[in-house]
Coordinates of C-alpha atoms in Angstrom, one line a residue:
M1 CA -7.5 45.1 -7.8
P2 CA -7.6 42.9 -11.0
E3 CA -11.0 41.6 -11.7
R4 CA -9.8 37.9 -11.5
S5 CA -8.1 38.6 -8.1
I6 CA -11.3 40.2 -7.1
H7 CA -13.3 36.9 -8.2
L8 CA -10.9 34.6 -6.3
V9 CA -11.4 36.6 -3.1
R10 CA -15.1 36.3 -3.3
V11 CA -14.9 32.4 -3.8
I12 CA -12.8 32.2 -0.8
A13 CA -15.0 34.2 1.2
S14 CA -17.9 32.3 0.2
L15 CA -16.3 28.9 1.0
L16 CA -15.4 30.3 4.4
A17 CA -18.8 31.6 5.0
G18 CA -20.4 28.1 4.1
A19 CA -18.0 26.4 6.6
A20 CA -18.7 28.8 9.3
G21 CA -22.2 28.2 8.8
L22 CA -21.8 24.5 9.2
L23 CA -19.7 24.6 12.0
G24 CA -22.2 27.2 13.6
A25 CA -24.9 24.6 13.3
G26 CA -23.3 22.0 15.2
C27 CA -22.2 20.0 12.1
N28 CA -18.9 18.1 12.2
I29 CA -18.8 17.9 8.5
V30 CA -15.4 19.3 6.9
G31 CA -16.6 21.6 3.9
P32 CA -14.7 22.3 0.9
A33 CA -13.2 25.6 2.3
Y34 CA -11.0 23.4 4.7
Y35 CA -9.9 21.5 1.7
F36 CA -9.2 24.4 -0.3
I37 CA -7.2 26.4 2.4
H38 CA -5.4 23.2 3.8
G39 CA -5.0 20.8 0.9
P40 CA -5.7 17.1 1.0
E41 CA -5.4 15.2 4.5
K42 CA -2.0 13.9 5.0
A43 CA -1.2 10.3 6.6
K44 CA 1.8 10.0 8.5
K45 CA 4.1 7.1 8.1
L46 CA 4.3 4.4 10.6
Y47 CA 7.8 3.6 10.6
E48 CA 10.8 5.2 9.1
L49 CA 13.2 3.1 7.2
D50 CA 16.9 3.7 7.3
P51 CA 17.4 5.3 3.7
K52 CA 21.0 4.1 3.8
R53 CA 20.4 0.5 4.3
T54 CA 19.6 -1.8 1.3
T55 CA 16.1 -3.1 1.5
V56 CA 13.8 -5.8 0.0
V57 CA 10.2 -6.5 0.0
F58 CA 9.2 -10.2 0.4
V59 CA 5.8 -11.0 -0.1
D60 CA 5.2 -14.6 1.3
D61 CA 2.1 -16.4 0.3
R62 CA 2.6 -20.0 1.6
S63 CA -1.0 -20.7 1.8
S64 CA -1.4 -19.8 -2.0
R65 CA -4.1 -16.9 -1.3
V66 CA -2.7 -15.1 -4.2
P67 CA -4.1 -17.1 -7.4
R68 CA -1.2 -16.3 -9.6
R69 CA 2.4 -15.8 -9.1
A70 CA 2.2 -12.6 -11.3
S71 CA 0.0 -10.7 -9.0
R72 CA 2.1 -11.7 -6.0
V73 CA 5.1 -10.0 -7.8
A74 CA 3.1 -7.3 -8.5
I75 CA 2.6 -6.7 -4.9
G76 CA 6.3 -6.5 -4.2
E77 CA 7.2 -4.4 -7.4
Q78 CA 4.7 -1.9 -6.5
A79 CA 6.0 -1.4 -3.0
E80 CA 9.5 -1.2 -4.1
Q81 CA 9.1 1.2 -7.1
T82 CA 6.9 3.6 -4.8
L83 CA 9.6 3.5 -2.1
L84 CA 12.3 4.1 -4.6
K85 CA 10.4 6.9 -6.4
E86 CA 9.7 8.6 -3.3
R87 CA 13.4 8.2 -2.1
V88 CA 12.3 6.4 1.1
V89 CA 15.3 4.3 0.6
K90 CA 18.3 4.7 -1.7
D91 CA 18.7 1.0 -2.9
M92 CA 16.3 -1.9 -3.2
V93 CA 16.8 -5.5 -4.2
S94 CA 14.1 -6.8 -6.7
S95 CA 11.4 -8.5 -4.7
Q96 CA 11.4 -11.3 -7.2
S97 CA 14.8 -12.1 -6.0
A98 CA 13.5 -12.5 -2.5
I99 CA 10.6 -15.0 -3.8
Q100 CA 13.2 -17.2 -5.6
A101 CA 15.5 -17.2 -2.6
A102 CA 12.6 -18.0 -0.3
G103 CA 11.9 -21.2 -2.6
T104 CA 15.1 -22.9 -1.7
D105 CA 14.6 -25.2 1.3
R106 CA 17.1 -25.7 4.0
E107 CA 17.2 -29.2 5.2
G108 CA 13.5 -29.3 4.2
K109 CA 12.6 -26.1 6.1
P110 CA 11.8 -22.8 4.5
A111 CA 14.3 -20.2 4.7
S112 CA 13.9 -17.5 7.5
I113 CA 13.4 -14.0 6.7
A114 CA 16.8 -13.2 7.8
E115 CA 18.2 -16.0 5.3
V116 CA 16.0 -14.5 2.5
G117 CA 17.5 -11.2 3.3
A118 CA 21.0 -12.3 3.5
A119 CA 20.6 -14.5 0.3
V120 CA 19.6 -11.5 -1.5
K121 CA 22.3 -9.2 0.1
A122 CA 19.6 -6.8 1.6
D123 CA 20.1 -5.2 5.1
V124 CA 16.6 -4.8 5.8
V125 CA 13.4 -7.2 4.8
I126 CA 9.9 -5.6 4.6
Y127 CA 8.1 -8.9 5.0
A128 CA 4.5 -9.3 4.2
T129 CA 2.2 -12.5 4.5
V130 CA -0.9 -12.8 2.8
D131 CA -3.9 -13.6 4.8
E132 CA -6.4 -12.8 2.3
F133 CA -6.6 -12.0 -1.6
S134 CA -10.0 -12.3 -3.2
L135 CA -12.4 -10.5 -5.9
T136 CA -15.3 -11.7 -4.1
R137 CA -16.6 -12.4 -0.2
D138 CA -19.8 -14.2 -1.4
G139 CA -18.8 -15.9 -4.5
Q140 CA -21.2 -13.6 -6.6
T141 CA -20.5 -9.8 -5.7
Y142 CA -17.5 -8.2 -7.1
S143 CA -15.9 -6.8 -4.1
P144 CA -12.0 -7.1 -4.3
G145 CA -10.1 -7.0 -1.1
A146 CA -6.7 -8.2 0.5
V147 CA -5.5 -8.5 3.9
L148 CA -1.7 -8.6 4.8
R149 CA 0.6 -8.5 8.0
V150 CA 3.7 -6.5 7.5
K151 CA 6.8 -6.9 9.5
V152 CA 10.4 -5.0 9.1
V153 CA 13.2 -7.1 9.8
D154 CA 16.7 -6.7 10.1
A155 CA 18.5 -9.3 8.2
T156 CA 21.9 -8.7 9.5
G157 CA 21.0 -9.0 13.2
N158 CA 18.0 -11.4 12.7
A159 CA 16.0 -9.1 14.7
R160 CA 12.4 -7.6 14.0
L161 CA 12.5 -3.8 13.9
W162 CA 8.7 -3.0 13.5
P163 CA 6.3 -3.4 15.0
E164 CA 6.2 -4.3 18.5
N165 CA 3.4 -6.8 17.8
P166 CA 5.2 -10.2 16.6
A167 CA 2.0 -10.9 14.5
G168 CA 2.9 -7.9 12.4
H169 CA 0.9 -4.9 11.3
V170 CA -2.3 -5.4 9.5
V171 CA -3.0 -3.8 6.1
S172 CA -6.4 -4.2 4.8
V173 CA -7.2 -3.1 1.2
R174 CA -10.8 -2.8 -0.1
L175 CA -11.4 -1.5 -3.6
S176 CA -14.7 0.2 -4.7
P177 CA -15.4 -1.0 -8.1
K178 CA -17.8 0.8 -10.5
T179 CA -19.8 -2.5 -10.8
S180 CA -21.0 -5.3 -8.8
D181 CA -20.4 -8.1 -11.4
L182 CA -17.6 -10.4 -11.2
P183 CA -15.2 -10.4 -14.1
T184 CA -16.1 -13.2 -16.3
S185 CA -13.5 -13.4 -18.9
T186 CA -9.8 -14.7 -18.2
A187 CA -8.4 -11.4 -19.0
A188 CA -10.6 -9.3 -17.0
R189 CA -10.2 -11.4 -14.1
F190 CA -6.4 -11.2 -14.2
Q191 CA -6.5 -7.3 -14.7
A192 CA -8.7 -7.0 -11.6
E193 CA -6.3 -9.5 -9.4
D194 CA -3.5 -7.4 -10.6
E195 CA -5.1 -4.1 -9.9
L196 CA -5.8 -5.5 -6.3
A197 CA -2.4 -6.5 -6.2
R198 CA -1.0 -3.2 -7.1
Q199 CA -3.1 -1.4 -4.6
A200 CA -1.8 -3.8 -1.8
G201 CA 1.9 -3.1 -2.7
Q202 CA 1.0 0.8 -2.7
E203 CA -0.8 0.4 0.9
I204 CA 2.6 -1.5 2.0
A205 CA 4.8 1.4 0.9
W206 CA 2.5 4.1 2.3
L207 CA 3.4 2.4 5.9
F208 CA 6.9 4.0 5.4
M209 CA 6.3 7.4 4.0
D210 CA 4.0 10.6 4.6
H211 CA 1.4 10.3 1.9
E212 CA -2.0 12.0 0.7
A213 CA -4.8 10.0 2.3
P214 CA -6.8 8.5 -0.6
R215 CA -10.5 9.6 -0.8
G216 CA -11.7 6.7 -2.2
I217 CA -10.3 3.9 -4.5
K218 CA -11.7 2.7 -7.5
G219 CA -11.2 -0.6 -9.0
P220 CA -11.3 -1.6 -12.7
E221 CA -14.6 -1.8 -14.7

């Protein structure tokens, strides 16, 4: 057997022995051997979108939780780009189009989710409302986070497809910054907000696809 192959076998054996030792001692820690053999942990999708139906992501922020429109747009764009890249759906309408369509009131009332979908010629709307979007919880410590509620709506039939809870599925995002200091400059603050927005969009997309579970998310310096 080649020397490199022998070395690899020894490494695997060592990792397995270490994992066995942990398990034998009653420890529930998953050791490196498990990760080496089975690979990173996978998270399953919560709902399967119809890949043949044109879909749009509509981020609704009527309470103005997101400070800037650019960050709100970034949430939708990140979600749609991920879904397209991973071929979860074949065709998607720009999320910006949905925001523009929702801005047009009908008889003084906001457009419904189905109306927004119909306006942009989408069959399905991934609808997300923003409950929280902030770079700090106490006004001093840098702890970016966001909370959204997500629904999937059939725009053609004006019916909720997912979830069963009419309030929607809660998506919570918490970044782990490398510093506890809040961004001081305008540029740094905008960068931090956009980073949080992109991660929120990524979390929305992950609801509809099997993916590698993140082991930790780091925010910008």
